[in-house]
mmCIF file of C-alpha atoms in Angstrom:
data_model
loop_
_atom_site.group_PDB
_atom_site.id
_atom_site.type_symbol
_atom_site.label_atom_id
_atom_site.label_comp_id
_atom_site.label_asym_id
_atom_site.label_seq_id
_atom_site.Cartn_x
_atom_site.Cartn_y
_atom_site.Cartn_z
ATOM 1 C CA MET A 1 4.336 -20.186 11.391
ATOM 2 C CA LEU A 2 1.416 -18.643 13.212
ATOM 3 C CA LYS A 3 5.176 -17.173 15.388
ATOM 4 C CA SER A 4 5.805 -15.637 12.291
ATOM 5 C CA ILE A 5 2.548 -14.033 11.739
ATOM 6 C CA ALA A 6 2.805 -13.855 15.248
ATOM 7 C CA PHE A 7 5.672 -12.160 15.470
ATOM 8 C CA ILE A 8 5.373 -9.100 12.360
ATOM 9 C CA THR A 9 1.690 -8.905 13.269
ATOM 10 C CA SER A 10 2.966 -7.616 17.067
ATOM 11 C CA ALA A 11 6.297 -5.422 14.966
ATOM 12 C CA SER A 12 3.607 -4.191 12.491
ATOM 13 C CA PHE A 13 0.954 -2.859 15.845
ATOM 14 C CA LEU A 14 3.937 -1.764 17.044
ATOM 15 C CA ALA A 15 5.243 1.073 14.548
ATOM 16 C CA GLN A 16 1.169 1.312 13.489
ATOM 17 C CA MET A 17 1.421 2.412 17.035
ATOM 18 C CA LEU A 18 3.580 4.978 16.896
ATOM 19 C CA ASN A 19 1.927 5.825 13.852
ATOM 20 C CA LEU A 20 -1.395 7.027 15.737
ATOM 21 C CA ALA A 21 0.337 8.366 18.135
ATOM 22 C CA ILE A 22 2.201 10.998 16.803
ATOM 23 C CA LEU A 23 -1.015 11.725 14.517
ATOM 24 C CA PRO A 24 -2.380 13.601 16.929
ATOM 25 C CA ILE A 25 0.851 15.625 17.151
ATOM 26 C CA GLN A 26 0.919 15.962 13.907
ATOM 27 C CA ALA A 27 -2.642 16.756 13.481
ATOM 28 C CA ARG A 28 -1.566 20.071 15.819
ATOM 29 C CA ILE A 29 1.350 20.991 13.937
ATOM 30 C CA PHE A 30 0.179 21.270 10.807
ATOM 31 C CA ASP A 31 -3.134 22.582 9.942
ATOM 32 C CA SER A 32 -6.493 20.568 7.417
ATOM 33 C CA VAL A 33 -4.667 22.976 4.502
ATOM 34 C CA GLU A 34 -1.386 21.420 4.303
ATOM 35 C CA MET A 35 -2.041 17.790 5.164
ATOM 36 C CA GLY A 36 -4.617 17.966 1.892
ATOM 37 C CA LEU A 37 -0.995 19.367 0.174
ATOM 38 C CA PHE A 38 0.593 16.218 1.535
ATOM 39 C CA GLN A 39 -2.149 14.045 0.504
ATOM 40 C CA ALA A 40 -2.581 14.948 -3.129
ATOM 41 C CA LEU A 41 0.973 14.655 -3.233
ATOM 42 C CA ILE A 42 1.270 10.819 -1.527
ATOM 43 C CA THR A 43 -1.894 9.969 -3.112
ATOM 44 C CA LEU A 44 -0.111 10.678 -7.413
ATOM 45 C CA ALA A 45 3.530 9.674 -5.316
ATOM 46 C CA SER A 46 1.351 6.279 -4.759
ATOM 47 C CA LEU A 47 0.709 5.456 -8.670
ATOM 48 C CA PHE A 48 3.613 6.758 -9.940
ATOM 49 C CA GLY A 49 5.948 4.336 -7.862
ATOM 50 C CA ALA A 50 3.556 1.681 -8.661
ATOM 51 C CA ILE A 51 5.223 1.909 -12.024
ATOM 52 C CA LEU A 52 7.940 3.105 -11.290
ATOM 53 C CA PHE A 53 10.137 -0.361 -11.613
ATOM 54 C CA PHE A 54 6.948 -1.579 -14.220
ATOM 55 C CA LYS A 55 6.980 -4.793 -11.213
ATOM 56 C CA VAL A 56 9.349 -6.132 -12.136
ATOM 57 C CA ASP A 57 10.045 -6.484 -8.854
ATOM 58 C CA SER A 58 7.313 -8.521 -8.093
ATOM 59 C CA VAL A 59 9.298 -11.292 -9.546
ATOM 60 C CA ILE A 60 11.765 -11.705 -7.096
ATOM 61 C CA LEU A 61 8.169 -13.569 -4.577
ATOM 62 C CA GLN A 62 8.753 -16.289 -7.578
ATOM 63 C CA LYS A 63 12.688 -16.707 -7.038
ATOM 64 C CA ALA A 64 14.880 -18.087 -3.822
ATOM 65 C CA SER A 65 18.024 -17.994 -5.737
ATOM 66 C CA PRO A 66 19.947 -15.066 -4.709
ATOM 67 C CA ILE A 67 21.972 -14.108 -7.536
ATOM 68 C CA SER A 68 18.006 -13.964 -9.268
ATOM 69 C CA ILE A 69 17.305 -11.899 -6.790
ATOM 70 C CA PHE A 70 20.256 -9.641 -7.215
ATOM 71 C CA ASN A 71 20.201 -8.331 -10.352
ATOM 72 C CA ILE A 72 16.038 -8.930 -10.620
ATOM 73 C CA MET A 73 16.439 -5.642 -8.148
ATOM 74 C CA TYR A 74 18.687 -4.241 -10.860
ATOM 75 C CA ILE A 75 16.959 -3.976 -13.352
ATOM 76 C CA SER A 76 14.543 -1.830 -11.166
ATOM 77 C CA ILE A 77 16.541 0.763 -10.543
ATOM 78 C CA ILE A 78 17.528 1.220 -13.945
ATOM 79 C CA THR A 79 13.520 0.725 -15.611
ATOM 80 C CA GLY A 80 13.050 3.239 -12.258
ATOM 81 C CA VAL A 81 15.233 5.598 -14.054
ATOM 82 C CA PHE A 82 14.349 5.393 -17.104
ATOM 83 C CA THR A 83 10.413 5.123 -15.516
ATOM 84 C CA THR A 84 10.346 8.335 -14.106
ATOM 85 C CA LEU A 85 11.517 10.842 -17.554
ATOM 86 C CA LEU A 86 8.267 9.195 -18.786
ATOM 87 C CA ILE A 87 6.410 10.384 -15.129
ATOM 88 C CA ALA A 88 7.858 13.936 -15.522
ATOM 89 C CA LEU A 89 6.709 13.818 -19.210
ATOM 90 C CA LEU A 90 3.388 12.608 -17.960
ATOM 91 C CA TRP A 91 2.709 15.776 -14.948
ATOM 92 C CA LEU A 92 2.819 17.518 -18.546
ATOM 93 C CA VAL A 93 -0.923 16.532 -19.787
ATOM 94 C CA ILE A 94 -1.901 15.507 -16.411
ATOM 95 C CA PRO A 95 -5.647 17.746 -15.797
ATOM 96 C CA LYS A 96 -4.743 18.609 -11.731
ATOM 97 C CA TYR A 97 -7.411 19.854 -9.034
ATOM 98 C CA ASP A 98 -6.852 23.138 -6.832
ATOM 99 C CA ALA A 99 -4.513 20.625 -4.232
ATOM 100 C CA PHE A 100 -2.961 18.665 -7.080
ATOM 101 C CA GLN A 101 -1.270 22.204 -8.829
ATOM 102 C CA GLU A 102 -0.126 23.147 -5.369
ATOM 103 C CA ILE A 103 1.771 20.637 -5.334
ATOM 104 C CA SER A 104 5.982 20.343 -5.766
ATOM 105 C CA LEU A 105 6.554 17.645 -9.055
ATOM 106 C CA LEU A 106 10.669 16.951 -7.856
ATOM 107 C CA LEU A 107 8.701 15.719 -3.839
ATOM 108 C CA VAL A 108 5.739 13.913 -6.031
ATOM 109 C CA LEU A 109 8.910 11.823 -7.454
ATOM 110 C CA LEU A 110 11.046 11.157 -5.122
ATOM 111 C CA SER A 111 7.962 10.074 -2.894
ATOM 112 C CA ALA A 112 7.015 7.722 -5.202
ATOM 113 C CA PHE A 113 11.112 6.538 -5.889
ATOM 114 C CA SER A 114 10.746 6.543 -1.804
ATOM 115 C CA PHE A 115 7.923 3.743 -2.461
ATOM 116 C CA ALA A 116 8.909 2.235 -4.940
ATOM 117 C CA THR A 117 12.369 1.159 -3.252
ATOM 118 C CA LEU A 118 10.272 -0.069 0.074
ATOM 119 C CA GLN A 119 8.957 -1.999 -2.043
ATOM 120 C CA LEU A 120 11.983 -3.694 -3.189
ATOM 121 C CA ALA A 121 13.371 -4.348 -0.104
ATOM 122 C CA LEU A 122 10.196 -5.969 1.568
ATOM 123 C CA ASN A 123 10.019 -7.653 -1.189
ATOM 124 C CA ALA A 124 13.472 -8.733 -0.776
ATOM 125 C CA MET A 125 13.216 -9.453 2.490
ATOM 126 C CA THR A 126 10.177 -11.304 2.664
ATOM 127 C CA SER A 127 11.379 -13.917 -0.636
ATOM 128 C CA PHE A 128 14.837 -15.165 2.055
ATOM 129 C CA LYS A 129 12.671 -15.556 4.609
ATOM 130 C CA MET A 130 13.591 -12.708 7.176
ATOM 131 C CA VAL A 131 10.801 -11.822 8.978
ATOM 132 C CA PRO A 132 12.850 -10.434 11.907
ATOM 133 C CA ASN A 133 14.518 -8.066 9.682
ATOM 134 C CA ILE A 134 11.250 -7.167 7.704
ATOM 135 C CA ALA A 135 9.786 -6.627 11.441
ATOM 136 C CA ILE A 136 12.787 -3.982 12.749
ATOM 137 C CA SER A 137 11.852 -2.294 8.348
ATOM 138 C CA ARG A 138 8.519 -1.507 9.620
ATOM 139 C CA VAL A 139 9.568 -0.285 13.149
ATOM 140 C CA ALA A 140 12.307 1.720 11.746
ATOM 141 C CA ASN A 141 10.280 3.264 8.750
ATOM 142 C CA SER A 142 8.133 3.963 11.381
ATOM 143 C CA LEU A 143 10.280 5.699 13.729
ATOM 144 C CA VAL A 144 11.309 7.614 11.353
ATOM 145 C CA LYS A 145 9.030 8.978 10.284
ATOM 146 C CA ASN A 146 6.850 10.899 12.070
ATOM 147 C CA LEU A 147 10.022 11.627 14.548
ATOM 148 C CA LEU A 148 10.873 14.252 11.986
ATOM 149 C CA ALA A 149 7.638 15.239 10.884
ATOM 150 C CA ILE A 150 7.378 16.732 14.093
ATOM 151 C CA SER A 151 11.006 17.763 15.280
ATOM 152 C CA ILE A 152 11.100 20.304 12.167
ATOM 153 C CA GLY A 153 7.575 20.376 11.206
ATOM 154 C CA TYR A 154 7.512 22.469 14.515
ATOM 155 C CA TYR A 155 9.544 24.971 13.216
ATOM 156 C CA PHE A 156 8.401 24.636 9.567
ATOM 157 C CA SER A 157 4.612 23.273 9.512
ATOM 158 C CA SER A 158 4.890 22.249 5.672
ATOM 159 C CA TYR A 159 3.545 19.721 4.102
ATOM 160 C CA ILE A 160 6.594 19.526 2.272
ATOM 161 C CA ILE A 161 8.621 18.166 6.501
ATOM 162 C CA ILE A 162 5.955 15.064 6.582
ATOM 163 C CA THR A 163 6.576 15.115 2.202
ATOM 164 C CA LEU A 164 10.352 14.578 3.641
ATOM 165 C CA ALA A 165 9.840 12.793 6.137
ATOM 166 C CA LEU A 166 7.949 10.025 4.272
ATOM 167 C CA ILE A 167 10.828 9.749 2.244
ATOM 168 C CA LEU A 168 13.884 9.603 4.284
ATOM 169 C CA ALA A 169 11.746 6.582 6.149
ATOM 170 C CA ASN A 170 11.051 4.520 2.824
ATOM 171 C CA PHE A 171 14.494 4.303 2.369
ATOM 172 C CA THR A 172 15.631 2.601 6.122
ATOM 173 C CA PRO A 173 13.903 -1.155 5.130
ATOM 174 C CA MET A 174 17.132 -1.012 1.696
ATOM 175 C CA LEU A 175 19.716 -0.232 4.237
ATOM 176 C CA VAL A 176 17.814 -3.314 6.448
ATOM 177 C CA LEU A 177 18.394 -5.408 3.307
ATOM 178 C CA VAL A 178 22.014 -4.274 2.823
ATOM 179 C CA ARG A 179 22.980 -5.103 6.184
ATOM 180 C CA ALA A 180 21.406 -8.349 6.213
ATOM 181 C CA VAL A 181 22.308 -9.393 3.232
ATOM 182 C CA THR A 182 26.467 -7.970 4.243
ATOM 183 C CA LYS A 183 25.911 -9.488 7.325
ATOM 184 C CA GLN A 184 24.701 -13.062 6.010
ATOM 185 C CA LYS A 185 27.811 -12.805 2.823
ATOM 186 C CA LEU A 186 24.593 -14.448 0.418
ATOM 187 C CA PRO A 187 26.293 -14.064 -3.393
ATOM 188 C CA PHE A 188 25.689 -10.766 -5.484
ATOM 189 C CA PRO A 189 26.713 -10.226 -8.529
ATOM 190 C CA LYS A 190 29.273 -7.046 -8.655
ATOM 191 C CA LYS A 191 27.252 -6.312 -12.279
ATOM 192 C CA VAL A 192 24.240 -6.948 -13.796
ATOM 193 C CA GLU A 193 23.488 -9.563 -15.805
ATOM 194 C CA TRP A 194 22.241 -8.201 -18.757
ATOM 195 C CA LYS A 195 21.492 -11.227 -20.870
ATOM 196 C CA LEU A 196 18.851 -12.061 -18.289
ATOM 197 C CA PHE A 197 16.825 -8.494 -18.749
ATOM 198 C CA ASP A 198 16.066 -10.011 -22.223
ATOM 199 C CA ALA A 199 14.833 -12.789 -20.745
ATOM 200 C CA TYR A 200 12.737 -11.747 -17.813
ATOM 201 C CA PHE A 201 11.330 -9.974 -19.963
ATOM 202 C CA ARG A 202 10.731 -12.551 -22.861
ATOM 203 C CA LYS A 203 9.256 -14.393 -19.759
ATOM 204 C CA TYR A 204 7.719 -12.191 -17.146
ATOM 205 C CA GLY A 205 6.517 -9.328 -19.777
ATOM 206 C CA ILE A 206 3.874 -10.140 -19.779
ATOM 207 C CA PHE A 207 3.191 -10.937 -16.142
ATOM 208 C CA CYS A 208 4.273 -7.186 -15.849
ATOM 209 C CA VAL A 209 2.438 -5.677 -17.657
ATOM 210 C CA VAL A 210 -0.534 -7.416 -15.817
ATOM 211 C CA SER A 211 0.360 -6.941 -13.210
ATOM 212 C CA VAL A 212 1.408 -3.459 -13.220
ATOM 213 C CA LEU A 213 -2.449 -2.521 -14.637
ATOM 214 C CA THR A 214 -3.847 -4.720 -11.722
ATOM 215 C CA THR A 215 -1.825 -2.123 -8.981
ATOM 216 C CA VAL A 216 -2.399 1.104 -10.433
ATOM 217 C CA LEU A 217 -6.195 0.123 -11.376
ATOM 218 C CA ASN A 218 -6.320 -0.608 -7.242
ATOM 219 C CA LEU A 219 -4.614 2.098 -6.055
ATOM 220 C CA ILE A 220 -7.225 4.342 -8.748
ATOM 221 C CA ILE A 221 -9.853 2.793 -6.742
ATOM 222 C CA LEU A 222 -8.557 3.567 -3.357
ATOM 223 C CA GLN A 223 -7.541 7.138 -4.344
ATOM 224 C CA LEU A 224 -10.552 8.297 -6.240
ATOM 225 C CA PRO A 225 -12.139 9.826 -3.297
ATOM 226 C CA VAL A 226 -8.971 12.009 -3.425
ATOM 227 C CA PHE A 227 -9.219 12.880 -6.457
ATOM 228 C CA ALA A 228 -13.388 13.324 -6.645
ATOM 229 C CA ILE A 229 -12.037 15.721 -3.273
ATOM 230 C CA SER A 230 -10.251 17.452 -4.569
ATOM 231 C CA ARG A 231 -11.857 18.396 -7.652
ATOM 232 C CA GLU A 232 -15.329 18.502 -5.857
ATOM 233 C CA PHE A 233 -14.970 20.500 -2.719
ATOM 234 C CA SER A 234 -11.854 21.278 -0.922
ATOM 235 C CA VAL A 235 -8.661 21.101 0.103
ATOM 236 C CA GLU A 236 -9.947 21.332 3.448
ATOM 237 C CA TYR A 237 -12.156 18.580 3.298
ATOM 238 C CA LEU A 238 -9.665 16.716 1.923
ATOM 239 C CA GLY A 239 -7.417 17.198 4.286
ATOM 240 C CA GLN A 240 -9.951 16.068 7.211
ATOM 241 C CA TYR A 241 -10.351 13.594 5.213
ATOM 242 C CA SER A 242 -6.599 12.934 4.925
ATOM 243 C CA ILE A 243 -6.501 12.697 9.020
ATOM 244 C CA ALA A 244 -9.670 9.828 8.740
ATOM 245 C CA TYR A 245 -7.903 8.397 6.020
ATOM 246 C CA ARG A 246 -4.304 7.601 7.765
ATOM 247 C CA ALA A 247 -5.939 6.744 11.666
ATOM 248 C CA ILE A 248 -7.927 4.512 10.592
ATOM 249 C CA ILE A 249 -7.824 2.637 6.898
ATOM 250 C CA MET A 250 -4.001 2.761 6.795
ATOM 251 C CA PRO A 251 -2.701 1.163 9.826
ATOM 252 C CA VAL A 252 -5.245 -1.898 9.015
ATOM 253 C CA SER A 253 -3.069 -1.691 5.329
ATOM 254 C CA LEU A 254 0.284 -1.748 6.575
ATOM 255 C CA LEU A 255 -0.596 -4.437 8.333
ATOM 256 C CA SER A 256 -2.110 -6.081 6.035
ATOM 257 C CA GLY A 257 1.116 -5.960 3.938
ATOM 258 C CA ALA A 258 3.582 -6.230 6.375
ATOM 259 C CA VAL A 259 1.705 -10.115 7.424
ATOM 260 C CA ALA A 260 1.679 -10.793 3.604
ATOM 261 C CA GLN A 261 5.149 -11.086 3.277
ATOM 262 C CA VAL A 262 5.126 -13.979 6.021
ATOM 263 C CA ILE A 263 2.042 -15.443 4.173
ATOM 264 C CA THR A 264 3.366 -14.893 1.003
ATOM 265 C CA PRO A 265 6.061 -17.860 1.218
ATOM 266 C CA TYR A 266 3.707 -20.187 2.699
ATOM 267 C CA ILE A 267 1.513 -20.147 -0.168
ATOM 268 C CA ARG A 268 4.133 -20.692 -1.862
ATOM 269 C CA ASP A 269 5.369 -23.274 -0.581
ATOM 270 C CA ASN A 270 1.829 -24.669 -0.094
ATOM 271 C CA LEU A 271 0.862 -24.060 -3.349
ATOM 272 C CA ASP A 272 -1.332 -27.205 -3.812
ATOM 273 C CA LYS A 273 -2.782 -27.740 -0.500
ATOM 274 C CA SER A 274 -5.814 -26.451 -0.904
ATOM 275 C CA ARG A 275 -6.960 -27.908 2.730
ATOM 276 C CA LYS A 276 -3.465 -25.588 3.993
ATOM 277 C CA LEU A 277 -3.871 -22.722 2.355
ATOM 278 C CA LEU A 278 -7.681 -22.520 3.568
ATOM 279 C CA LYS A 279 -6.591 -23.653 7.550
ATOM 280 C CA LEU A 280 -4.402 -20.347 6.901
ATOM 281 C CA PHE A 281 -6.966 -18.175 5.624
ATOM 282 C CA PHE A 282 -9.351 -18.771 8.296
ATOM 283 C CA THR A 283 -7.245 -19.588 11.042
ATOM 284 C CA PHE A 284 -6.165 -16.062 9.738
ATOM 285 C CA ALA A 285 -9.809 -14.567 9.400
ATOM 286 C CA ILE A 286 -10.995 -15.608 12.799
ATOM 287 C CA PHE A 287 -7.613 -14.216 14.359
ATOM 288 C CA LEU A 288 -7.611 -10.960 13.228
ATOM 289 C CA SER A 289 -11.625 -10.213 14.218
ATOM 290 C CA PRO A 290 -10.676 -8.266 17.384
ATOM 291 C CA ILE A 291 -10.228 -5.508 15.104
ATOM 292 C CA LEU A 292 -14.164 -6.569 13.765
ATOM 293 C CA ILE A 293 -15.437 -6.348 17.968
ATOM 294 C CA ALA A 294 -12.795 -2.793 18.724
ATOM 295 C CA ALA A 295 -15.178 -1.575 15.810
ATOM 296 C CA VAL A 296 -18.653 -2.624 17.121
ATOM 297 C CA PHE A 297 -17.177 -1.229 20.397
ATOM 298 C CA ILE A 298 -16.527 1.998 19.865
ATOM 299 C CA GLU A 299 -18.282 3.156 16.187
ATOM 300 C CA ARG A 300 -20.218 5.623 18.898
ATOM 301 C CA PHE A 301 -17.340 7.289 20.838
ATOM 302 C CA VAL A 302 -15.167 7.731 17.472
ATOM 303 C CA VAL A 303 -16.105 11.680 17.186
ATOM 304 C CA ASP A 304 -15.533 12.289 20.417
ATOM 305 C CA ILE A 305 -12.264 10.700 20.840
ATOM 306 C CA PHE A 306 -11.318 12.719 17.705
ATOM 307 C CA ILE A 307 -12.025 15.840 18.823
ATOM 308 C CA TYR A 308 -10.592 15.116 22.050
ATOM 309 C CA VAL A 309 -7.475 13.410 20.148
ATOM 310 C CA PHE A 310 -6.714 15.293 17.529
ATOM 311 C CA GLY A 311 -8.360 18.975 18.328
ATOM 312 C CA SER A 312 -12.104 20.221 17.562
ATOM 313 C CA ASN A 313 -10.932 21.605 13.472
ATOM 314 C CA TRP A 314 -10.721 17.633 13.816
ATOM 315 C CA ALA A 315 -14.411 17.451 13.805
ATOM 316 C CA ILE A 316 -15.159 16.305 10.667
ATOM 317 C CA GLY A 317 -12.550 13.978 9.836
ATOM 318 C CA GLY A 318 -14.343 11.749 12.731
ATOM 319 C CA GLU A 319 -17.162 11.785 11.023
ATOM 320 C CA ILE A 320 -16.139 10.855 8.203
ATOM 321 C CA ALA A 321 -13.228 7.650 10.329
ATOM 322 C CA GLN A 322 -16.992 7.113 12.524
ATOM 323 C CA SER A 323 -17.938 5.798 8.139
ATOM 324 C CA LEU A 324 -14.664 4.212 7.599
ATOM 325 C CA ILE A 325 -14.041 1.833 10.486
ATOM 326 C CA TYR A 326 -16.519 -1.206 9.360
ATOM 327 C CA VAL A 327 -13.900 -0.956 6.170
ATOM 328 C CA ALA A 328 -10.724 -1.720 7.831
ATOM 329 C CA TYR A 329 -11.344 -5.806 9.039
ATOM 330 C CA LEU A 330 -11.716 -6.212 4.757
ATOM 331 C CA SER A 331 -9.368 -3.953 3.893
ATOM 332 C CA VAL A 332 -6.641 -5.735 6.484
ATOM 333 C CA LEU A 333 -8.109 -9.487 5.809
ATOM 334 C CA THR A 334 -8.331 -9.208 2.291
ATOM 335 C CA GLY A 335 -4.101 -7.250 2.096
ATOM 336 C CA SER A 336 -3.319 -10.433 3.554
ATOM 337 C CA PHE A 337 -4.222 -12.980 0.610
ATOM 338 C CA SER A 338 -4.063 -10.547 -2.401
ATOM 339 C CA THR A 339 -0.428 -12.084 -3.405
ATOM 340 C CA ILE A 340 -2.045 -15.863 -3.873
ATOM 341 C CA PHE A 341 -3.209 -14.188 -7.203
ATOM 342 C CA VAL A 342 0.590 -13.159 -7.964
ATOM 343 C CA ILE A 343 1.807 -16.585 -7.259
ATOM 344 C CA LYS A 344 -1.247 -19.019 -8.316
ATOM 345 C CA GLY A 345 -1.239 -16.693 -11.796
ATOM 346 C CA LYS A 346 -4.719 -14.743 -12.209
ATOM 347 C CA MET A 347 -3.821 -11.973 -12.370
ATOM 348 C CA PHE A 348 -6.142 -11.283 -15.005
ATOM 349 C CA PHE A 349 -8.318 -12.153 -12.119
ATOM 350 C CA LEU A 350 -7.513 -8.957 -10.644
ATOM 351 C CA LEU A 351 -7.505 -6.733 -13.040
ATOM 352 C CA PHE A 352 -10.958 -7.590 -13.733
ATOM 353 C CA VAL A 353 -11.966 -6.817 -10.321
ATOM 354 C CA ASN A 354 -9.896 -3.480 -11.056
ATOM 355 C CA PHE A 355 -11.819 -3.146 -13.859
ATOM 356 C CA ILE A 356 -14.820 -2.635 -13.115
ATOM 357 C CA PHE A 357 -14.467 -1.386 -10.277
ATOM 358 C CA MET A 358 -12.490 1.331 -11.827
ATOM 359 C CA LEU A 359 -15.716 2.195 -13.194
ATOM 360 C CA ILE A 360 -18.525 1.659 -11.307
ATOM 361 C CA GLY A 361 -16.114 4.286 -8.269
ATOM 362 C CA VAL A 362 -15.480 7.068 -11.152
ATOM 363 C CA PHE A 363 -19.173 7.094 -12.171
ATOM 364 C CA LEU A 364 -20.275 6.825 -8.622
ATOM 365 C CA PHE A 365 -17.568 10.428 -7.044
ATOM 366 C CA PHE A 366 -18.313 11.966 -10.293
ATOM 367 C CA PHE A 367 -20.998 12.088 -11.715
ATOM 368 C CA CYS A 368 -23.408 11.245 -9.181
ATOM 369 C CA ASP A 369 -24.309 14.602 -7.977
ATOM 370 C CA VAL A 370 -24.629 14.233 -3.418
ATOM 371 C CA SER A 371 -23.345 16.952 0.153
ATOM 372 C CA LYS A 372 -20.800 15.601 2.079
ATOM 373 C CA ALA A 373 -22.811 13.300 3.831
ATOM 374 C CA SER A 374 -23.729 11.405 1.022
ATOM 375 C CA TYR A 375 -20.919 11.066 -0.779
ATOM 376 C CA ILE A 376 -18.379 9.776 2.333
ATOM 377 C CA ASN A 377 -22.033 7.408 2.851
ATOM 378 C CA ASN A 378 -21.245 6.260 -0.942
ATOM 379 C CA VAL A 379 -17.237 5.176 -0.130
ATOM 380 C CA VAL A 380 -18.050 2.592 2.662
ATOM 381 C CA VAL A 381 -20.116 0.965 0.583
ATOM 382 C CA PHE A 382 -18.105 1.410 -2.632
ATOM 383 C CA PHE A 383 -15.166 -0.190 -0.468
ATOM 384 C CA ASN A 384 -17.202 -2.125 1.315
ATOM 385 C CA ALA A 385 -18.346 -3.753 -2.244
ATOM 386 C CA TYR A 386 -15.166 -3.721 -3.550
ATOM 387 C CA TYR A 387 -13.193 -6.317 -0.392
ATOM 388 C CA LEU A 388 -15.664 -8.130 -0.805
ATOM 389 C CA THR A 389 -14.651 -9.331 -4.053
ATOM 390 C CA VAL A 390 -12.404 -9.801 -4.198
ATOM 391 C CA LEU A 391 -12.383 -11.748 -0.803
ATOM 392 C CA LEU A 392 -14.513 -14.170 -2.769
ATOM 393 C CA PHE A 393 -11.589 -14.172 -6.194
ATOM 394 C CA ILE A 394 -9.776 -15.443 -3.465
ATOM 395 C CA PHE A 395 -11.683 -17.767 -1.687
ATOM 396 C CA GLY A 396 -11.905 -19.132 -4.898
ATOM 397 C CA LEU A 397 -8.790 -19.174 -4.667
ATOM 398 C CA VAL A 398 -7.510 -21.423 -2.073
ATOM 399 C CA VAL A 399 -9.753 -23.868 -2.506
ATOM 400 C CA MET A 400 -8.527 -24.257 -6.962
ATOM 401 C CA LYS A 401 -6.209 -26.654 -7.959
ATOM 402 C CA ASN A 402 -4.420 -27.588 -11.248
ATOM 403 C CA GLU A 403 -2.851 -23.560 -10.908
ATOM 404 C CA ILE A 404 -0.772 -22.036 -13.536
ATOM 405 C CA LYS A 405 2.877 -20.749 -12.358
ATOM 406 C CA PHE A 406 5.161 -17.931 -12.564
ATOM 407 C CA ASN A 407 8.870 -20.795 -12.304
#
């Protein structure tokens, strides 16, 4: 188990090193306005992508049969087509501030579909326990996304270029999955088993609704600063926040997502063995301690490092990154074990926490009149409080017995 974690973590680390290595080049090609527009676009795309398949794809984590998994994938994609049409109508009534007024609906929808497809492929590989393929997908995604962005962006420095590169990159895990399935000659249905659609809806309908609400609330919590900055400040400041977030939080978030794909089958197979899960929890917390240690040592140098690496135009981004650096450890630890809510059938716990923190965040970011510096401090306190609360619930689920499972 630990070998698998080390393997997927190493691959994810390589992918994030590629992201971080290319980010300074992007910062010198694209200005803060284009970065702000890109951040606004992927904020909406991530929200829409979370509901595109109505979380039917999450059921994959409960299944081991290839036939069941492929049927769920088919149903997810069909569901996504109808959801996309609803999102297009929803776009007409969504209030848009500054940056959100300038982005393309078509790019938002394509990005949302690519995010949903990316997660669908990773969930399938997780259920199949295709650890090497998950690693390949992470690295391939990073390579395609970054190389396309800087090679084409050098000639056309627009947020549209970064977005198109992201869309193409998000489809690479699906290609990796198709290749792996073909190579292993896994059995899959040649057509959709429509009778299973009704069966899945009856059995997992409530689970999917709760899962969608929980995911959307989680994304709203994480993206509240983006909406607030766009409304209260400017696109340029949003670009500064974007570069800081991508440099500090995004890499560890993706790392936690990669590790979760290894941990999830282990949690599912040892659902009633609290000691094993508790040992895994603390082992992984210690395993990630270098992130916390690194944060302590480099905190005072973050702004200088930012200016040196990204350029003097991104000094404000460096100040924001300095504030966000301690959030990284809690973010990766929480994200790595968050699937335990799904596996143990306790999504209502996470839904409750997310709802409460969404209300707190809306009040904090939209109704409190503060300066930019105080605003970022509020972001840090808010994120740390949220992650610590979720970790408390995760710890409770780790030691809990007599769980309810979705079979």
